[in-house]
């Protein structure tokens, strides 16, 4: 293409503009804004989309084994707590994400699209496809992610240890009730 010619447009090309560099006191945009005069606050892809998901369980390491099993691509991003590896995928009619912090902690948090109504059924389907025993899945209290502290638990009748742990339905048959530290309830 010649100078001044644009692909698929008969009008003139844009003239380049000169953009000034950052102000001397601006810090990188991904940093917390406390005291950073930079007016932009940058978010990673995962930090931008995590609010569309809810954590539903925690798998033991290694993260790479689940990714390899499902032949997924890992995306690297970041959020307030640091770097995170994420794989987002559809399984059946459900949108899932698997995440782990890269700067410590081996737990793999399982996330489900907030629009899904049968979280237990979705988790059971994931466990089945992964080919792992259901009792390796922990409830979300094992997740290192702070979002798990703000997920309201649905009221369940206290009729069994599994129900007291917040599990029920199809998935309850696969998972024993656990508490942090590995003790059964």
mmCIF file with all atom_site columns, C-alpha atoms in Angstrom:
data_model
loop_
_atom_site.group_PDB
_atom_site.id
_atom_site.type_symbol
_atom_site.label_atom_id
_atom_site.label_alt_id
_atom_site.label_comp_id
_atom_site.label_asym_id
_atom_site.label_entity_id
_atom_site.label_seq_id
_atom_site.pdbx_PDB_ins_code
_atom_site.Cartn_x
_atom_site.Cartn_y
_atom_site.Cartn_z
_atom_site.occupancy
_atom_site.B_iso_or_equiv
_atom_site.pdbx_formal_charge
_atom_site.auth_seq_id
_atom_site.auth_comp_id
_atom_site.auth_asym_id
_atom_site.auth_atom_id
_atom_site.pdbx_PDB_model_num
ATOM 1   C CA . UNK A 1 1   ? 0.000   0.000   0.000  1.00 0.00 ? 1   UNK A CA 1
ATOM 2   C CA . UNK A 1 2   ? 1.264   3.415   -0.809 1.00 0.00 ? 2   UNK A CA 1
ATOM 3   C CA . UNK A 1 3   ? 1.496   6.329   1.573  1.00 0.00 ? 3   UNK A CA 1
ATOM 4   C CA . UNK A 1 4   ? -1.832  8.021   2.161  1.00 0.00 ? 4   UNK A CA 1
ATOM 5   C CA . UNK A 1 5   ? -3.806  4.980   0.944  1.00 0.00 ? 5   UNK A CA 1
ATOM 6   C CA . UNK A 1 6   ? -5.955  2.923   3.274  1.00 0.00 ? 6   UNK A CA 1
ATOM 7   C CA . UNK A 1 7   ? -7.172  -0.619  2.778  1.00 0.00 ? 7   UNK A CA 1
ATOM 8   C CA . UNK A 1 8   ? -10.850 -0.772  1.840  1.00 0.00 ? 8   UNK A CA 1
ATOM 9   C CA . UNK A 1 9   ? -11.448 2.951   2.292  1.00 0.00 ? 9   UNK A CA 1
ATOM 10  C CA . UNK A 1 10  ? -11.325 5.636   -0.335 1.00 0.00 ? 10  UNK A CA 1
ATOM 11  C CA . UNK A 1 11  ? -10.706 8.412   2.181  1.00 0.00 ? 11  UNK A CA 1
ATOM 12  C CA . UNK A 1 12  ? -7.326  9.634   3.405  1.00 0.00 ? 12  UNK A CA 1
ATOM 13  C CA . UNK A 1 13  ? -5.395  7.669   6.022  1.00 0.00 ? 13  UNK A CA 1
ATOM 14  C CA . UNK A 1 14  ? -5.119  8.934   9.546  1.00 0.00 ? 14  UNK A CA 1
ATOM 15  C CA . UNK A 1 15  ? -2.218  11.161  10.228 1.00 0.00 ? 15  UNK A CA 1
ATOM 16  C CA . UNK A 1 16  ? -0.170  9.924   13.189 1.00 0.00 ? 16  UNK A CA 1
ATOM 17  C CA . UNK A 1 17  ? -0.526  11.951  16.352 1.00 0.00 ? 17  UNK A CA 1
ATOM 18  C CA . UNK A 1 18  ? 2.126   12.680  18.907 1.00 0.00 ? 18  UNK A CA 1
ATOM 19  C CA . UNK A 1 19  ? 1.146   11.327  22.306 1.00 0.00 ? 19  UNK A CA 1
ATOM 20  C CA . UNK A 1 20  ? 3.092   12.730  25.235 1.00 0.00 ? 20  UNK A CA 1
ATOM 21  C CA . UNK A 1 21  ? 4.738   10.301  27.632 1.00 0.00 ? 21  UNK A CA 1
ATOM 22  C CA . UNK A 1 22  ? 3.478   9.713   31.168 1.00 0.00 ? 22  UNK A CA 1
ATOM 23  C CA . UNK A 1 23  ? 3.765   12.396  33.779 1.00 0.00 ? 23  UNK A CA 1
ATOM 24  C CA . UNK A 1 24  ? 6.962   11.962  35.838 1.00 0.00 ? 24  UNK A CA 1
ATOM 25  C CA . UNK A 1 25  ? 5.135   11.008  39.051 1.00 0.00 ? 25  UNK A CA 1
ATOM 26  C CA . UNK A 1 26  ? 2.766   8.422   37.478 1.00 0.00 ? 26  UNK A CA 1
ATOM 27  C CA . UNK A 1 27  ? 3.347   4.829   38.518 1.00 0.00 ? 27  UNK A CA 1
ATOM 28  C CA . UNK A 1 28  ? 2.257   1.820   36.433 1.00 0.00 ? 28  UNK A CA 1
ATOM 29  C CA . UNK A 1 29  ? -1.526  1.643   36.031 1.00 0.00 ? 29  UNK A CA 1
ATOM 30  C CA . UNK A 1 30  ? -1.951  -1.921  37.428 1.00 0.00 ? 30  UNK A CA 1
ATOM 31  C CA . UNK A 1 31  ? -0.686  -0.774  40.828 1.00 0.00 ? 31  UNK A CA 1
ATOM 32  C CA . UNK A 1 32  ? -3.172  0.010   43.563 1.00 0.00 ? 32  UNK A CA 1
ATOM 33  C CA . UNK A 1 33  ? -4.383  3.559   43.226 1.00 0.00 ? 33  UNK A CA 1
ATOM 34  C CA . UNK A 1 34  ? -3.606  4.521   46.828 1.00 0.00 ? 34  UNK A CA 1
ATOM 35  C CA . UNK A 1 35  ? -1.289  7.478   46.293 1.00 0.00 ? 35  UNK A CA 1
ATOM 36  C CA . UNK A 1 36  ? -0.726  6.822   42.579 1.00 0.00 ? 36  UNK A CA 1
ATOM 37  C CA . UNK A 1 37  ? -1.473  10.047  40.682 1.00 0.00 ? 37  UNK A CA 1
ATOM 38  C CA . UNK A 1 38  ? -1.893  8.100   37.417 1.00 0.00 ? 38  UNK A CA 1
ATOM 39  C CA . UNK A 1 39  ? -5.591  8.574   36.526 1.00 0.00 ? 39  UNK A CA 1
ATOM 40  C CA . UNK A 1 40  ? -5.797  5.163   34.812 1.00 0.00 ? 40  UNK A CA 1
ATOM 41  C CA . UNK A 1 41  ? -6.338  1.958   36.793 1.00 0.00 ? 41  UNK A CA 1
ATOM 42  C CA . UNK A 1 42  ? -5.590  -1.087  34.661 1.00 0.00 ? 42  UNK A CA 1
ATOM 43  C CA . UNK A 1 43  ? -7.204  -4.486  35.224 1.00 0.00 ? 43  UNK A CA 1
ATOM 44  C CA . UNK A 1 44  ? -6.106  -7.846  33.913 1.00 0.00 ? 44  UNK A CA 1
ATOM 45  C CA . UNK A 1 45  ? -8.479  -9.893  31.778 1.00 0.00 ? 45  UNK A CA 1
ATOM 46  C CA . UNK A 1 46  ? -9.258  -12.238 34.687 1.00 0.00 ? 46  UNK A CA 1
ATOM 47  C CA . UNK A 1 47  ? -9.832  -9.382  37.118 1.00 0.00 ? 47  UNK A CA 1
ATOM 48  C CA . UNK A 1 48  ? -12.315 -7.917  34.654 1.00 0.00 ? 48  UNK A CA 1
ATOM 49  C CA . UNK A 1 49  ? -14.327 -11.103 34.167 1.00 0.00 ? 49  UNK A CA 1
ATOM 50  C CA . UNK A 1 50  ? -14.145 -12.829 37.559 1.00 0.00 ? 50  UNK A CA 1
ATOM 51  C CA . UNK A 1 51  ? -17.303 -11.063 38.728 1.00 0.00 ? 51  UNK A CA 1
ATOM 52  C CA . UNK A 1 52  ? -19.280 -13.029 36.120 1.00 0.00 ? 52  UNK A CA 1
ATOM 53  C CA . UNK A 1 53  ? -18.273 -16.267 37.888 1.00 0.00 ? 53  UNK A CA 1
ATOM 54  C CA . UNK A 1 54  ? -18.796 -17.730 41.342 1.00 0.00 ? 54  UNK A CA 1
ATOM 55  C CA . UNK A 1 55  ? -16.407 -20.116 43.075 1.00 0.00 ? 55  UNK A CA 1
ATOM 56  C CA . UNK A 1 56  ? -17.946 -23.561 43.584 1.00 0.00 ? 56  UNK A CA 1
ATOM 57  C CA . UNK A 1 57  ? -15.079 -25.761 44.740 1.00 0.00 ? 57  UNK A CA 1
ATOM 58  C CA . UNK A 1 58  ? -11.367 -26.295 45.092 1.00 0.00 ? 58  UNK A CA 1
ATOM 59  C CA . UNK A 1 59  ? -9.306  -29.014 43.429 1.00 0.00 ? 59  UNK A CA 1
ATOM 60  C CA . UNK A 1 60  ? -5.921  -30.224 44.632 1.00 0.00 ? 60  UNK A CA 1
ATOM 61  C CA . UNK A 1 61  ? -2.823  -29.497 42.552 1.00 0.00 ? 61  UNK A CA 1
ATOM 62  C CA . UNK A 1 62  ? -1.484  -29.758 39.952 1.00 0.00 ? 62  UNK A CA 1
ATOM 63  C CA . UNK A 1 63  ? -3.274  -27.149 37.849 1.00 0.00 ? 63  UNK A CA 1
ATOM 64  C CA . UNK A 1 64  ? -1.365  -28.315 34.762 1.00 0.00 ? 64  UNK A CA 1
ATOM 65  C CA . UNK A 1 65  ? -2.895  -31.808 34.980 1.00 0.00 ? 65  UNK A CA 1
ATOM 66  C CA . UNK A 1 66  ? -6.450  -30.475 34.615 1.00 0.00 ? 66  UNK A CA 1
ATOM 67  C CA . UNK A 1 67  ? -5.423  -28.200 31.762 1.00 0.00 ? 67  UNK A CA 1
ATOM 68  C CA . UNK A 1 68  ? -3.680  -31.085 29.985 1.00 0.00 ? 68  UNK A CA 1
ATOM 69  C CA . UNK A 1 69  ? -6.624  -33.440 30.536 1.00 0.00 ? 69  UNK A CA 1
ATOM 70  C CA . UNK A 1 70  ? -9.046  -31.029 28.855 1.00 0.00 ? 70  UNK A CA 1
ATOM 71  C CA . UNK A 1 71  ? -6.447  -29.731 26.361 1.00 0.00 ? 71  UNK A CA 1
ATOM 72  C CA . UNK A 1 72  ? -6.992  -26.133 27.456 1.00 0.00 ? 72  UNK A CA 1
ATOM 73  C CA . UNK A 1 73  ? -4.923  -23.014 26.897 1.00 0.00 ? 73  UNK A CA 1
ATOM 74  C CA . UNK A 1 74  ? -3.798  -21.185 30.023 1.00 0.00 ? 74  UNK A CA 1
ATOM 75  C CA . UNK A 1 75  ? -4.088  -17.422 30.093 1.00 0.00 ? 75  UNK A CA 1
ATOM 76  C CA . UNK A 1 76  ? -1.872  -15.453 32.416 1.00 0.00 ? 76  UNK A CA 1
ATOM 77  C CA . UNK A 1 77  ? -3.344  -12.417 34.055 1.00 0.00 ? 77  UNK A CA 1
ATOM 78  C CA . UNK A 1 78  ? -3.320  -10.636 37.377 1.00 0.00 ? 78  UNK A CA 1
ATOM 79  C CA . UNK A 1 79  ? -5.628  -9.266  40.006 1.00 0.00 ? 79  UNK A CA 1
ATOM 80  C CA . UNK A 1 80  ? -5.248  -7.474  43.327 1.00 0.00 ? 80  UNK A CA 1
ATOM 81  C CA . UNK A 1 81  ? -3.567  -10.473 44.964 1.00 0.00 ? 81  UNK A CA 1
ATOM 82  C CA . UNK A 1 82  ? -1.038  -11.057 42.213 1.00 0.00 ? 82  UNK A CA 1
ATOM 83  C CA . UNK A 1 83  ? -0.444  -13.129 39.103 1.00 0.00 ? 83  UNK A CA 1
ATOM 84  C CA . UNK A 1 84  ? -2.974  -15.788 38.222 1.00 0.00 ? 84  UNK A CA 1
ATOM 85  C CA . UNK A 1 85  ? -3.185  -18.605 35.686 1.00 0.00 ? 85  UNK A CA 1
ATOM 86  C CA . UNK A 1 86  ? -6.703  -19.112 34.299 1.00 0.00 ? 86  UNK A CA 1
ATOM 87  C CA . UNK A 1 87  ? -8.341  -21.513 31.872 1.00 0.00 ? 87  UNK A CA 1
ATOM 88  C CA . UNK A 1 88  ? -11.904 -20.652 30.823 1.00 0.00 ? 88  UNK A CA 1
ATOM 89  C CA . UNK A 1 89  ? -13.980 -23.276 29.021 1.00 0.00 ? 89  UNK A CA 1
ATOM 90  C CA . UNK A 1 90  ? -17.458 -24.638 28.320 1.00 0.00 ? 90  UNK A CA 1
ATOM 91  C CA . UNK A 1 91  ? -18.403 -28.125 29.455 1.00 0.00 ? 91  UNK A CA 1
ATOM 92  C CA . UNK A 1 92  ? -21.855 -29.223 28.404 1.00 0.00 ? 92  UNK A CA 1
ATOM 93  C CA . UNK A 1 93  ? -24.047 -26.178 28.920 1.00 0.00 ? 93  UNK A CA 1
ATOM 94  C CA . UNK A 1 94  ? -21.875 -24.635 31.632 1.00 0.00 ? 94  UNK A CA 1
ATOM 95  C CA . UNK A 1 95  ? -19.109 -22.038 31.517 1.00 0.00 ? 95  UNK A CA 1
ATOM 96  C CA . UNK A 1 96  ? -16.259 -22.859 33.903 1.00 0.00 ? 96  UNK A CA 1
ATOM 97  C CA . UNK A 1 97  ? -12.948 -21.323 34.858 1.00 0.00 ? 97  UNK A CA 1
ATOM 98  C CA . UNK A 1 98  ? -10.061 -22.949 36.694 1.00 0.00 ? 98  UNK A CA 1
ATOM 99  C CA . UNK A 1 99  ? -7.622  -20.576 38.387 1.00 0.00 ? 99  UNK A CA 1
ATOM 100 C CA . UNK A 1 100 ? -4.550  -20.635 40.572 1.00 0.00 ? 100 UNK A CA 1
ATOM 101 C CA . UNK A 1 101 ? -2.315  -17.952 41.951 1.00 0.00 ? 101 UNK A CA 1
ATOM 102 C CA . UNK A 1 102 ? 1.185   -18.237 40.501 1.00 0.00 ? 102 UNK A CA 1
ATOM 103 C CA . UNK A 1 103 ? 2.890   -16.565 43.465 1.00 0.00 ? 103 UNK A CA 1
ATOM 104 C CA . UNK A 1 104 ? 2.121   -19.201 46.051 1.00 0.00 ? 104 UNK A CA 1
ATOM 105 C CA . UNK A 1 105 ? -0.533  -21.686 46.970 1.00 0.00 ? 105 UNK A CA 1
ATOM 106 C CA . UNK A 1 106 ? -1.307  -24.715 44.903 1.00 0.00 ? 106 UNK A CA 1
ATOM 107 C CA . UNK A 1 107 ? -5.090  -24.809 45.247 1.00 0.00 ? 107 UNK A CA 1
ATOM 108 C CA . UNK A 1 108 ? -7.069  -24.760 42.006 1.00 0.00 ? 108 UNK A CA 1
ATOM 109 C CA . UNK A 1 109 ? -10.306 -22.814 42.376 1.00 0.00 ? 109 UNK A CA 1
ATOM 110 C CA . UNK A 1 110 ? -13.247 -23.971 40.242 1.00 0.00 ? 110 UNK A CA 1
ATOM 111 C CA . UNK A 1 111 ? -15.476 -21.126 39.055 1.00 0.00 ? 111 UNK A CA 1
ATOM 112 C CA . UNK A 1 112 ? -18.903 -21.409 37.423 1.00 0.00 ? 112 UNK A CA 1
ATOM 113 C CA . UNK A 1 113 ? -20.836 -18.838 35.424 1.00 0.00 ? 113 UNK A CA 1
ATOM 114 C CA . UNK A 1 114 ? -23.167 -17.026 37.841 1.00 0.00 ? 114 UNK A CA 1
ATOM 115 C CA . UNK A 1 115 ? -26.143 -17.690 35.550 1.00 0.00 ? 115 UNK A CA 1
ATOM 116 C CA . UNK A 1 116 ? -25.893 -21.459 36.121 1.00 0.00 ? 116 UNK A CA 1
ATOM 117 C CA . UNK A 1 117 ? -28.530 -22.736 38.527 1.00 0.00 ? 117 UNK A CA 1
ATOM 118 C CA . UNK A 1 118 ? -27.247 -26.262 39.202 1.00 0.00 ? 118 UNK A CA 1
ATOM 119 C CA . UNK A 1 119 ? -23.776 -25.725 40.616 1.00 0.00 ? 119 UNK A CA 1
ATOM 120 C CA . UNK A 1 120 ? -23.611 -29.171 42.180 1.00 0.00 ? 120 UNK A CA 1
ATOM 121 C CA . UNK A 1 121 ? -24.593 -30.884 38.950 1.00 0.00 ? 121 UNK A CA 1
ATOM 122 C CA . UNK A 1 122 ? -22.071 -28.819 37.002 1.00 0.00 ? 122 UNK A CA 1
ATOM 123 C CA . UNK A 1 123 ? -19.313 -29.670 39.493 1.00 0.00 ? 123 UNK A CA 1
ATOM 124 C CA . UNK A 1 124 ? -20.224 -33.363 39.351 1.00 0.00 ? 124 UNK A CA 1
ATOM 125 C CA . UNK A 1 125 ? -20.031 -33.271 35.540 1.00 0.00 ? 125 UNK A CA 1
ATOM 126 C CA . UNK A 1 126 ? -16.614 -31.579 35.689 1.00 0.00 ? 126 UNK A CA 1
ATOM 127 C CA . UNK A 1 127 ? -15.265 -34.116 38.192 1.00 0.00 ? 127 UNK A CA 1
ATOM 128 C CA . UNK A 1 128 ? -16.499 -36.946 35.999 1.00 0.00 ? 128 UNK A CA 1
ATOM 129 C CA . UNK A 1 129 ? -14.875 -35.559 32.846 1.00 0.00 ? 129 UNK A CA 1
ATOM 130 C CA . UNK A 1 130 ? -11.627 -34.831 34.710 1.00 0.00 ? 130 UNK A CA 1
ATOM 131 C CA . UNK A 1 131 ? -11.566 -38.454 35.851 1.00 0.00 ? 131 UNK A CA 1
ATOM 132 C CA . UNK A 1 132 ? -10.709 -37.557 39.445 1.00 0.00 ? 132 UNK A CA 1
ATOM 133 C CA . UNK A 1 133 ? -12.368 -38.917 42.576 1.00 0.00 ? 133 UNK A CA 1
ATOM 134 C CA . UNK A 1 134 ? -15.147 -36.719 43.900 1.00 0.00 ? 134 UNK A CA 1
ATOM 135 C CA . UNK A 1 135 ? -13.676 -36.765 47.381 1.00 0.00 ? 135 UNK A CA 1
ATOM 136 C CA . UNK A 1 136 ? -10.651 -34.771 46.233 1.00 0.00 ? 136 UNK A CA 1
ATOM 137 C CA . UNK A 1 137 ? -12.859 -31.691 45.770 1.00 0.00 ? 137 UNK A CA 1
ATOM 138 C CA . UNK A 1 138 ? -13.002 -29.304 48.718 1.00 0.00 ? 138 UNK A CA 1
ATOM 139 C CA . UNK A 1 139 ? -15.612 -26.694 49.456 1.00 0.00 ? 139 UNK A CA 1
ATOM 140 C CA . UNK A 1 140 ? -14.802 -23.106 48.623 1.00 0.00 ? 140 UNK A CA 1
ATOM 141 C CA . UNK A 1 141 ? -13.524 -22.311 52.104 1.00 0.00 ? 141 UNK A CA 1
ATOM 142 C CA . UNK A 1 142 ? -10.281 -23.946 50.929 1.00 0.00 ? 142 UNK A CA 1
ATOM 143 C CA . UNK A 1 143 ? -9.832  -21.388 48.162 1.00 0.00 ? 143 UNK A CA 1
ATOM 144 C CA . UNK A 1 144 ? -7.088  -18.798 48.614 1.00 0.00 ? 144 UNK A CA 1
ATOM 145 C CA . UNK A 1 145 ? -9.226  -16.294 46.713 1.00 0.00 ? 145 UNK A CA 1
ATOM 146 C CA . UNK A 1 146 ? -10.860 -13.599 48.875 1.00 0.00 ? 146 UNK A CA 1
ATOM 147 C CA . UNK A 1 147 ? -14.036 -13.650 46.763 1.00 0.00 ? 147 UNK A CA 1
ATOM 148 C CA . UNK A 1 148 ? -14.948 -16.935 48.422 1.00 0.00 ? 148 UNK A CA 1
ATOM 149 C CA . UNK A 1 149 ? -15.493 -15.091 51.703 1.00 0.00 ? 149 UNK A CA 1
ATOM 150 C CA . UNK A 1 150 ? -18.389 -13.154 50.197 1.00 0.00 ? 150 UNK A CA 1
ATOM 151 C CA . UNK A 1 151 ? -20.317 -15.944 48.514 1.00 0.00 ? 151 UNK A CA 1
ATOM 152 C CA . UNK A 1 152 ? -23.583 -16.498 50.367 1.00 0.00 ? 152 UNK A CA 1
ATOM 153 C CA . UNK A 1 153 ? -24.310 -20.121 51.071 1.00 0.00 ? 153 UNK A CA 1
ATOM 154 C CA . UNK A 1 154 ? -27.736 -21.386 50.196 1.00 0.00 ? 154 UNK A CA 1
ATOM 155 C CA . UNK A 1 155 ? -29.785 -22.530 53.160 1.00 0.00 ? 155 UNK A CA 1
ATOM 156 C CA . UNK A 1 156 ? -29.771 -26.314 53.387 1.00 0.00 ? 156 UNK A CA 1
ATOM 157 C CA . UNK A 1 157 ? -31.453 -28.584 55.892 1.00 0.00 ? 157 UNK A CA 1
ATOM 158 C CA . UNK A 1 158 ? -29.080 -29.917 58.532 1.00 0.00 ? 158 UNK A CA 1
ATOM 159 C CA . UNK A 1 159 ? -29.820 -33.596 58.058 1.00 0.00 ? 159 UNK A CA 1
ATOM 160 C CA . UNK A 1 160 ? -26.383 -35.004 57.253 1.00 0.00 ? 160 UNK A CA 1
ATOM 161 C CA . UNK A 1 161 ? -22.719 -34.013 57.520 1.00 0.00 ? 161 UNK A CA 1
ATOM 162 C CA . UNK A 1 162 ? -22.684 -33.328 53.788 1.00 0.00 ? 162 UNK A CA 1
ATOM 163 C CA . UNK A 1 163 ? -25.644 -30.993 54.077 1.00 0.00 ? 163 UNK A CA 1
ATOM 164 C CA . UNK A 1 164 ? -24.035 -29.210 57.040 1.00 0.00 ? 164 UNK A CA 1
ATOM 165 C CA . UNK A 1 165 ? -20.958 -28.652 54.853 1.00 0.00 ? 165 UNK A CA 1
ATOM 166 C CA . UNK A 1 166 ? -23.108 -26.970 52.218 1.00 0.00 ? 166 UNK A CA 1
ATOM 167 C CA . UNK A 1 167 ? -23.084 -29.844 49.720 1.00 0.00 ? 167 UNK A CA 1
ATOM 168 C CA . UNK A 1 168 ? -26.210 -31.611 48.599 1.00 0.00 ? 168 UNK A CA 1
ATOM 169 C CA . UNK A 1 169 ? -27.915 -33.267 45.682 1.00 0.00 ? 169 UNK A CA 1
ATOM 170 C CA . UNK A 1 170 ? -26.000 -35.227 43.055 1.00 0.00 ? 170 UNK A CA 1
ATOM 171 C CA . UNK A 1 171 ? -22.566 -34.067 44.174 1.00 0.00 ? 171 UNK A CA 1
ATOM 172 C CA . UNK A 1 172 ? -23.085 -34.891 47.855 1.00 0.00 ? 172 UNK A CA 1
ATOM 173 C CA . UNK A 1 173 ? -22.804 -38.589 47.115 1.00 0.00 ? 173 UNK A CA 1
ATOM 174 C CA . UNK A 1 174 ? -19.286 -38.043 45.760 1.00 0.00 ? 174 UNK A CA 1
ATOM 175 C CA . UNK A 1 175 ? -17.801 -35.732 48.364 1.00 0.00 ? 175 UNK A CA 1
ATOM 176 C CA . UNK A 1 176 ? -17.247 -36.231 52.085 1.00 0.00 ? 176 UNK A CA 1
ATOM 177 C CA . UNK A 1 177 ? -17.727 -33.185 54.277 1.00 0.00 ? 177 UNK A CA 1
ATOM 178 C CA . UNK A 1 178 ? -14.415 -31.471 54.976 1.00 0.00 ? 178 UNK A CA 1
ATOM 179 C CA . UNK A 1 179 ? -13.233 -28.639 57.115 1.00 0.00 ? 179 UNK A CA 1
ATOM 180 C CA . UNK A 1 180 ? -9.902  -26.795 56.845 1.00 0.00 ? 180 UNK A CA 1
ATOM 181 C CA . UNK A 1 181 ? -7.170  -29.009 58.230 1.00 0.00 ? 181 UNK A CA 1
ATOM 182 C CA . UNK A 1 182 ? -8.529  -32.129 56.542 1.00 0.00 ? 182 UNK A CA 1
ATOM 183 C CA . UNK A 1 183 ? -10.814 -33.403 59.293 1.00 0.00 ? 183 UNK A CA 1
ATOM 184 C CA . UNK A 1 184 ? -14.210 -34.814 58.437 1.00 0.00 ? 184 UNK A CA 1
ATOM 185 C CA . UNK A 1 185 ? -17.177 -33.227 60.116 1.00 0.00 ? 185 UNK A CA 1
#
